[in-house]
Tab-separated table of C-alpha atoms in Angstrom:
chain	number	residue	atom	x	y	z
A	1	MET	CA	103.945	-64.516	32.330
A	2	LYS	CA	101.223	-64.279	34.938
A	3	LYS	CA	99.115	-67.467	35.858
A	4	ASN	CA	95.808	-65.994	34.717
A	5	ARG	CA	97.072	-65.063	31.590
A	6	LEU	CA	98.791	-68.146	31.012
A	7	PHE	CA	95.393	-69.865	32.017
A	8	GLN	CA	93.580	-67.905	29.256
A	9	ILE	CA	96.011	-68.513	26.414
A	10	MET	CA	95.595	-72.016	26.974
A	11	LEU	CA	91.777	-72.095	27.328
A	12	ASN	CA	91.573	-69.808	23.952
A	13	ALA	CA	93.812	-72.511	22.230
A	14	MET	CA	91.212	-75.169	22.714
A	15	PRO	CA	89.059	-76.133	19.916
A	16	ASP	CA	86.263	-77.054	22.472
A	17	PHE	CA	84.287	-74.381	24.326
A	18	VAL	CA	85.140	-74.001	27.853
A	19	ALA	CA	83.285	-71.940	30.596
A	20	VAL	CA	84.030	-71.942	34.380
A	21	ILE	CA	81.294	-71.261	36.368
A	22	ASP	CA	81.166	-70.671	40.182
A	23	THR	CA	78.574	-71.854	42.886
A	24	ASN	CA	76.472	-68.567	42.342
A	25	LEU	CA	75.841	-69.876	38.922
A	26	ARG	CA	77.974	-66.853	37.574
A	27	TYR	CA	80.402	-67.267	34.493
A	28	MET	CA	83.889	-66.516	35.855
A	29	ALA	CA	86.122	-67.497	32.631
A	30	VAL	CA	85.453	-68.555	29.378
A	31	ASN	CA	87.537	-69.103	26.134
A	32	THR	CA	86.990	-68.018	22.394
A	33	ALA	CA	84.937	-70.811	21.407
A	34	PHE	CA	82.478	-70.236	23.751
A	35	CYS	CA	82.144	-66.631	23.091
A	36	ASN	CA	81.801	-67.511	19.491
A	37	PHE	CA	79.311	-70.279	20.397
A	38	ILE	CA	77.029	-68.028	22.187
A	39	SER	CA	77.557	-64.959	19.961
A	40	LYS	CA	78.843	-62.711	22.687
A	41	GLU	CA	82.140	-60.754	23.622
A	42	GLU	CA	83.810	-62.079	26.840
A	43	GLN	CA	83.115	-58.861	28.738
A	44	GLU	CA	79.413	-59.535	28.076
A	45	ILE	CA	79.475	-62.744	30.012
A	46	LEU	CA	81.973	-62.572	32.688
A	47	GLY	CA	79.901	-61.834	35.944
A	48	LYS	CA	76.663	-63.069	34.193
A	49	THR	CA	74.255	-65.793	34.788
A	50	ASP	CA	72.499	-68.076	32.290
A	51	LEU	CA	69.431	-65.717	32.523
A	52	ASN	CA	71.445	-62.855	31.379
A	53	LEU	CA	72.840	-64.859	28.167
A	54	PHE	CA	70.314	-67.500	26.873
A	55	PRO	CA	66.526	-67.469	26.050
A	56	GLU	CA	64.513	-68.425	28.974
A	57	ASN	CA	64.016	-71.919	27.972
A	58	ILE	CA	67.679	-72.680	27.373
A	59	SER	CA	68.808	-70.572	30.541
A	60	GLU	CA	66.615	-72.742	33.163
A	61	GLN	CA	67.695	-75.968	31.534
A	62	ASN	CA	71.318	-74.758	31.991
A	63	LYS	CA	70.709	-73.626	35.554
A	64	GLU	CA	69.226	-76.845	36.620
A	65	GLU	CA	71.957	-78.801	35.214
A	66	THR	CA	74.794	-76.671	36.819
A	67	GLN	CA	73.019	-76.886	39.815
A	68	SER	CA	72.414	-80.568	40.092
A	69	VAL	CA	76.351	-80.906	39.153
A	70	ILE	CA	77.238	-78.574	42.489
A	71	ASP	CA	74.550	-80.615	44.434
A	72	SER	CA	75.455	-83.883	43.664
A	73	GLY	CA	79.307	-83.555	42.957
A	74	LYS	CA	78.503	-85.829	39.858
A	75	PRO	CA	79.528	-85.000	35.994
A	76	PHE	CA	76.602	-84.510	33.642
A	77	GLU	CA	76.670	-85.179	30.167
A	78	ARG	CA	74.256	-84.569	27.166
A	79	LYS	CA	74.092	-84.303	23.261
A	80	MET	CA	72.509	-81.398	21.789
A	81	GLU	CA	71.530	-79.758	18.270
A	82	PHE	CA	71.650	-76.281	17.391
A	83	PRO	CA	70.786	-74.384	14.416
A	84	SER	CA	73.861	-72.489	12.967
A	85	ALA	CA	75.197	-70.593	9.836
A	86	LYS	CA	76.362	-74.129	8.182
A	87	GLY	CA	72.689	-75.883	9.340
A	88	ARG	CA	72.249	-77.664	12.462
A	89	THR	CA	75.155	-78.695	14.175
A	90	ARG	CA	75.444	-81.674	17.021
A	91	TRP	CA	77.121	-81.152	20.312
A	92	GLN	CA	78.509	-83.257	23.193
A	93	MET	CA	78.128	-81.050	26.431
A	94	ILE	CA	79.819	-82.135	29.654
A	95	LYS	CA	79.719	-80.302	33.071
A	96	THR	CA	82.017	-81.655	35.582
A	97	PRO	CA	82.324	-80.279	39.180
A	98	LEU	CA	85.793	-78.233	40.166
A	99	THR	CA	86.935	-78.912	43.829
A	100	GLY	CA	89.262	-76.989	45.946
A	101	THR	CA	91.928	-78.059	47.903
A	102	ASP	CA	89.631	-79.121	50.853
A	103	GLY	CA	87.512	-80.723	48.775
A	104	LYS	CA	84.825	-78.519	48.717
A	105	ILE	CA	82.714	-77.732	45.253
A	106	GLU	CA	83.887	-74.378	44.195
A	107	GLY	CA	82.207	-74.466	40.727
A	108	VAL	CA	81.575	-76.263	37.452
A	109	LEU	CA	83.649	-76.654	34.112
A	110	TRP	CA	81.628	-76.742	30.969
A	111	ARG	CA	83.148	-77.876	28.060
A	112	GLY	CA	81.372	-78.415	24.756
A	113	ARG	CA	82.625	-80.104	21.567
A	114	ASP	CA	81.007	-79.967	17.965
A	115	ILE	CA	80.604	-83.751	16.940
A	116	THR	CA	78.408	-82.881	13.771
A	117	GLU	CA	81.399	-84.399	11.375
A	118	MET	CA	82.429	-87.069	13.691
A	119	GLU	CA	78.686	-88.623	14.122
A	120	GLY	CA	78.851	-88.166	10.477
A	121	LEU	CA	81.591	-90.101	9.582
A	122	GLU	CA	80.625	-93.019	12.121
A	123	ASN	CA	77.579	-93.294	10.212
A	124	GLN	CA	79.139	-93.143	7.075
A	125	LEU	CA	81.401	-96.214	8.195
A	126	LEU	CA	78.368	-98.150	9.719
A	127	GLN	CA	76.389	-97.772	6.509
A	128	PHE	CA	79.541	-98.839	4.321
A	129	GLN	CA	80.073	-101.674	6.580
A	130	LYS	CA	76.260	-102.607	6.112
A	131	THR	CA	76.520	-102.287	2.231
A	132	GLU	CA	79.722	-104.313	2.162
A	133	SER	CA	78.524	-107.245	3.879
A	134	MET	CA	75.315	-107.603	2.124
A	135	GLY	CA	77.275	-107.490	-1.233
A	136	PRO	CA	78.066	-111.571	-1.450
A	137	LEU	CA	74.893	-112.645	0.016
A	138	ALA	CA	72.965	-110.542	-2.694
A	139	ALA	CA	75.058	-111.679	-5.285
A	140	GLY	CA	74.430	-115.615	-4.185
A	141	ILE	CA	70.752	-115.050	-3.947
A	142	ALA	CA	70.583	-113.242	-7.339
A	143	HIS	CA	72.203	-116.010	-9.067
A	144	GLU	CA	70.252	-118.512	-7.691
A	145	LEU	CA	67.272	-116.932	-8.439
A	146	ASN	CA	68.054	-116.075	-12.050
A	147	THR	CA	67.652	-119.454	-13.657
A	148	PRO	CA	64.377	-120.679	-12.287
A	149	MET	CA	63.118	-117.390	-12.949
A	150	GLY	CA	63.889	-117.311	-16.752
A	151	ILE	CA	62.560	-120.822	-17.229
A	152	ILE	CA	59.167	-119.673	-15.729
A	153	LEU	CA	59.130	-116.746	-17.646
A	154	GLY	CA	60.337	-118.766	-21.112
A	155	TYR	CA	57.478	-121.167	-20.554
A	156	ALA	CA	54.732	-118.792	-19.455
A	157	GLN	CA	55.528	-116.822	-22.990
A	158	LEU	CA	55.373	-119.970	-24.865
A	159	LEU	CA	52.107	-121.451	-23.450
A	160	LYS	CA	50.322	-118.203	-24.109
A	161	GLU	CA	51.267	-118.412	-27.903
A	162	ASP	CA	48.957	-121.908	-27.539
A	163	VAL	CA	45.881	-120.601	-25.623
A	164	PRO	CA	43.010	-118.172	-26.645
A	165	GLU	CA	43.859	-114.437	-25.877
A	166	ASP	CA	40.278	-113.950	-24.474
A	167	GLY	CA	40.459	-117.151	-22.147
A	168	PRO	CA	41.123	-117.133	-18.411
A	169	VAL	CA	44.516	-119.278	-18.931
A	170	PHE	CA	45.997	-116.232	-20.918
A	171	GLU	CA	44.861	-114.121	-18.386
A	172	GLY	CA	46.785	-116.073	-15.862
A	173	LEU	CA	49.900	-116.475	-17.695
A	174	ASP	CA	49.745	-112.792	-18.459
A	175	VAL	CA	49.987	-112.468	-14.915
A	176	ILE	CA	52.815	-115.078	-14.410
A	177	GLU	CA	54.733	-112.998	-17.036
A	178	ARG	CA	54.344	-109.737	-15.382
A	179	GLN	CA	55.320	-110.847	-12.306
A	180	CYS	CA	58.327	-112.944	-13.479
A	181	LYS	CA	59.416	-109.436	-15.300
A	182	ILE	CA	59.270	-107.702	-11.995
A	183	GLY	CA	61.475	-110.689	-10.335
A	184	ARG	CA	64.185	-110.245	-13.005
A	185	LYS	CA	64.369	-106.650	-12.432
A	186	ILE	CA	65.015	-107.276	-8.723
A	187	ILE	CA	67.591	-109.696	-9.774
A	188	ALA	CA	69.318	-107.027	-12.137
A	189	ASP	CA	68.959	-104.638	-8.968
A	190	LEU	CA	70.635	-107.294	-6.701
A	191	LEU	CA	73.377	-107.893	-9.092
A	192	ARG	CA	74.069	-104.429	-9.563
A	193	PHE	CA	74.295	-103.891	-6.195
A	194	SER	CA	76.916	-106.595	-5.360
A	195	ARG	CA	78.985	-106.069	-8.565
A	196	GLN	CA	82.441	-104.604	-7.765
A	197	THR	CA	83.651	-103.612	-11.483
A	198	GLU	CA	86.493	-101.478	-12.015
A	199	SER	CA	85.725	-98.018	-12.591
A	200	LYS	CA	86.661	-96.122	-15.875
A	201	LEU	CA	88.078	-92.829	-14.697
A	202	SER	CA	87.958	-89.781	-16.792
A	203	GLU	CA	87.891	-85.850	-15.963
A	204	LEU	CA	84.118	-85.180	-15.442
A	205	ASP	CA	82.434	-81.698	-15.627
A	206	ILE	CA	79.364	-82.120	-13.096
A	207	ASN	CA	77.308	-79.825	-14.774
A	208	THR	CA	77.550	-81.818	-18.048
A	209	CYS	CA	76.937	-85.018	-16.054
A	210	VAL	CA	73.785	-83.803	-14.590
A	211	GLU	CA	72.484	-82.263	-17.704
A	212	GLU	CA	73.000	-85.763	-19.307
A	213	VAL	CA	70.798	-87.357	-16.558
A	214	LEU	CA	67.971	-84.467	-16.356
A	215	SER	CA	67.429	-84.623	-20.351
A	216	MET	CA	67.014	-88.519	-19.968
A	217	VAL	CA	64.161	-88.162	-17.372
A	218	GLU	CA	62.608	-84.902	-17.979
A	219	ASN	CA	59.946	-85.607	-20.720
A	220	ILE	CA	58.912	-88.826	-18.537
A	221	PHE	CA	58.793	-86.855	-15.300
A	222	ASN	CA	56.738	-84.419	-17.270
A	223	THR	CA	54.050	-86.759	-17.890
A	224	ASP	CA	53.184	-86.715	-14.130
A	225	ARG	CA	53.436	-82.922	-14.167
A	226	ILE	CA	56.717	-82.732	-12.377
A	227	THR	CA	58.950	-79.762	-13.074
A	228	ILE	CA	62.729	-79.731	-12.803
A	229	LYS	CA	64.612	-76.683	-12.286
A	230	ARG	CA	68.254	-76.350	-12.801
A	231	ASP	CA	70.363	-74.048	-10.502
A	232	PHE	CA	73.934	-74.921	-11.690
A	233	GLY	CA	77.060	-73.075	-10.545
A	234	SER	CA	79.532	-71.629	-12.882
A	235	ALA	CA	83.167	-72.186	-13.636
A	236	LEU	CA	83.236	-75.449	-11.552
A	237	PRO	CA	86.512	-77.344	-11.201
A	238	SER	CA	86.207	-80.909	-12.780
A	239	ILE	CA	86.953	-84.000	-10.982
A	240	LYS	CA	87.944	-87.701	-11.684
A	241	GLY	CA	85.053	-90.381	-11.671
A	242	ASP	CA	83.476	-92.655	-13.521
A	243	ASN	CA	80.696	-90.834	-15.779
A	244	THR	CA	78.319	-93.837	-16.047
A	245	LYS	CA	78.469	-94.716	-12.321
A	246	LEU	CA	77.765	-91.049	-11.426
A	247	ASN	CA	74.988	-91.051	-13.831
A	248	GLN	CA	73.440	-94.080	-12.242
A	249	ALA	CA	73.830	-92.434	-8.779
A	250	LEU	CA	71.953	-89.228	-9.944
A	251	LEU	CA	69.414	-91.322	-11.731
A	252	ASN	CA	68.480	-93.142	-8.446
A	253	LEU	CA	68.311	-90.271	-6.543
A	254	LEU	CA	66.145	-88.440	-9.345
A	255	ASN	CA	63.691	-91.497	-9.795
A	256	ASN	CA	63.492	-91.528	-5.765
A	257	ALA	CA	62.324	-87.869	-5.653
A	258	ARG	CA	59.897	-88.362	-8.694
A	259	ASP	CA	58.409	-91.701	-6.426
A	260	ALA	CA	58.066	-89.227	-3.284
A	261	ILE	CA	56.128	-86.430	-5.012
A	262	GLY	CA	53.722	-88.947	-6.866
A	263	THR	CA	52.524	-86.000	-9.210
A	264	ASP	CA	52.301	-82.164	-9.291
A	265	GLY	CA	55.506	-81.257	-7.904
A	266	ARG	CA	58.900	-79.783	-8.454
A	267	ILE	CA	62.729	-81.066	-8.457
A	268	ILE	CA	65.539	-78.450	-7.969
A	269	VAL	CA	69.008	-79.998	-8.920
A	270	SER	CA	71.830	-77.630	-8.087
A	271	THR	CA	75.610	-77.550	-8.140
A	272	ARG	CA	78.230	-75.540	-6.152
A	273	TYR	CA	81.856	-75.724	-5.378
A	274	ASN	CA	82.693	-74.747	-1.677
A	275	LYS	CA	86.190	-73.364	-2.185
A	276	ALA	CA	86.749	-73.594	1.785
A	277	ASN	CA	86.087	-77.303	1.649
A	278	GLN	CA	87.395	-78.067	-1.715
A	279	GLU	CA	84.354	-79.733	-2.843
A	280	LEU	CA	81.671	-80.011	-5.383
A	281	ILE	CA	78.131	-80.461	-4.318
A	282	ILE	CA	75.079	-81.854	-5.936
A	283	ALA	CA	71.803	-81.311	-4.260
A	284	VAL	CA	68.788	-82.977	-5.477
A	285	GLN	CA	65.731	-81.459	-3.691
A	286	ASP	CA	62.071	-82.308	-3.803
A	287	ASN	CA	58.680	-81.041	-2.380
A	288	GLY	CA	57.620	-84.315	-1.942
A	289	SER	CA	56.240	-86.314	1.232
A	290	GLY	CA	59.734	-86.177	3.055
A	291	ILE	CA	60.915	-89.080	5.250
A	292	PRO	CA	59.657	-89.879	8.690
A	293	PRO	CA	62.252	-89.272	11.448
A	294	GLU	CA	61.852	-92.976	12.493
A	295	ILE	CA	63.410	-94.306	9.290
A	296	MET	CA	65.793	-91.822	8.537
A	297	ASP	CA	68.789	-94.181	9.800
A	298	ARG	CA	67.559	-96.790	7.810
A	299	ILE	CA	66.861	-95.047	4.327
A	300	PHE	CA	70.491	-96.348	2.713
A	301	ASP	CA	70.093	-100.174	4.081
A	302	PRO	CA	70.041	-102.501	1.808
A	303	PHE	CA	66.495	-103.933	0.927
A	304	PHE	CA	64.579	-101.622	3.040
A	305	THR	CA	62.059	-99.862	1.264
A	306	THR	CA	58.594	-98.308	2.120
A	307	LYS	CA	57.219	-98.612	-1.357
A	308	ALA	CA	54.636	-101.045	-2.306
A	309	VAL	CA	55.307	-104.585	-3.235
A	310	GLY	CA	56.549	-104.562	-6.835
A	311	LYS	CA	57.441	-100.890	-6.624
A	312	GLY	CA	60.706	-100.726	-5.519
A	313	THR	CA	63.679	-103.276	-4.444
A	314	GLY	CA	65.292	-101.228	-1.728
A	315	LEU	CA	68.443	-101.307	-3.493
A	316	GLY	CA	68.368	-97.818	-5.616
A	317	LEU	CA	69.939	-95.759	-2.500
A	318	PRO	CA	72.227	-98.236	-1.204
A	319	VAL	CA	73.854	-98.271	-4.834
A	320	THR	CA	73.971	-94.439	-4.882
A	321	PHE	CA	75.881	-94.707	-1.691
A	322	GLY	CA	78.090	-97.236	-2.756
A	323	ILE	CA	79.016	-95.470	-5.827
A	324	ILE	CA	79.280	-92.073	-3.793
A	325	GLN	CA	82.156	-93.904	-1.365
A	326	GLU	CA	83.712	-95.273	-4.357
A	327	LEU	CA	84.118	-91.799	-5.817
A	328	GLU	CA	85.530	-90.839	-2.098
A	329	GLY	CA	82.552	-88.583	-1.653
A	330	LYS	CA	79.859	-88.413	0.908
A	331	ILE	CA	76.285	-88.375	0.884
A	332	GLU	CA	73.798	-86.964	3.312
A	333	VAL	CA	69.989	-86.508	3.617
A	334	GLN	CA	67.809	-83.621	5.171
A	335	SER	CA	63.908	-84.115	5.610
A	336	PRO	CA	62.816	-81.459	5.373
A	337	PRO	CA	65.393	-79.430	4.022
A	338	TRP	CA	67.257	-77.451	6.275
A	339	HIS	CA	70.322	-75.928	4.405
A	340	VAL	CA	71.853	-76.271	1.070
A	341	GLU	CA	75.117	-74.299	0.367
A	342	ASP	CA	73.560	-71.052	-1.344
A	343	GLU	CA	70.288	-72.878	-1.884
A	344	LYS	CA	67.544	-70.312	-2.316
A	345	TYR	CA	64.766	-73.287	-2.637
A	346	SER	CA	64.618	-74.873	0.843
A	347	GLU	CA	60.928	-75.489	1.847
A	348	ALA	CA	59.012	-76.669	4.579
A	349	LYS	CA	58.462	-80.085	3.342
A	350	GLY	CA	60.311	-82.377	1.128
A	351	THR	CA	63.771	-83.969	0.813
A	352	VAL	CA	67.189	-83.199	-0.087
A	353	PHE	CA	69.743	-85.482	-0.592
A	354	ILE	CA	73.308	-83.722	-1.108
A	355	ILE	CA	76.672	-85.311	-2.521
A	356	ARG	CA	79.914	-84.056	-1.755
A	357	LEU	CA	82.981	-84.818	-4.050
A	358	SER	CA	86.361	-83.725	-3.244
A	359	VAL	CA	88.286	-81.640	-5.440
A	360	SER	CA	92.017	-82.312	-6.009
A	361	GLU	CA	94.500	-79.202	-5.922
A	362	ASP	CA	95.276	-79.672	-9.601
A	363	SER	CA	91.610	-79.625	-10.753
A	364	GLN	CA	91.124	-76.046	-9.372
């Protein structure tokens, strides 16, 4: 087998995309992954420059990077985000100088790797570690606060029985009672967040689970003129899970969507089965205010909230994250939504939370 043919076979076997560029900035060799990356055939690429292959803004940047590697003899690395059929993907790009036997630079090796899934897993692991470490602390704080909060609430309620309802003292006691009830809700959320209860596993029909929660909240949401649109897939396989916990996770996402909208909006809840990845997908999408980019990395952090004091504890999304982890699933967020499998309702604003749950082979 000729060396050039063997070289090409080796290149095509690599999952990373690879391109060899000479000192005149022309592409001399590419593998199949590179052809797929720029959606061109090999014969359309070889002998061409970036100007022939990419839009002007990208070609100029590529040209400058490659030339800097040739001039400096030093590698260049960066991460980039690209749109694709599956949404937006993250790529790690590395350009390395190629030297001949005389030590002179003869070209550049450009290698690119799709790191979307790897970065997603890293973020999931980091979030899991945060959640795990905060659990014992949350439990300790909740138990310490529960008793004094209960005593204050009890005495306030007793004193209200002994003072005139139209006086300032009654009004003050009423404020104490309301604030104590808010405090007890926070304590309950803390305990729910920290509690590691044993799951009661059963066969779950996802559409039935989702409908149970939607039926529970739909009338309440209607009072704020928030409509719920169902877009359920058909003949979905079942999964094993804890119905109560999954309902809690969905309820948290729906309440989060409601808070983001305020009034006069729409929530779309869709279910799908991705046969290629053997996973069930539940998407909760709203057309609310969206999530600012600067806080996107913090939304699953325990106790982080952008809501007004007394309106949120910052535990709803961490609890949801923990439940989905327990179901051996994944949860991701897009704001604004840019892609949901088979989703027809993606809008320029709002947020979508996507739950992915693995389906075992015997459930298909």
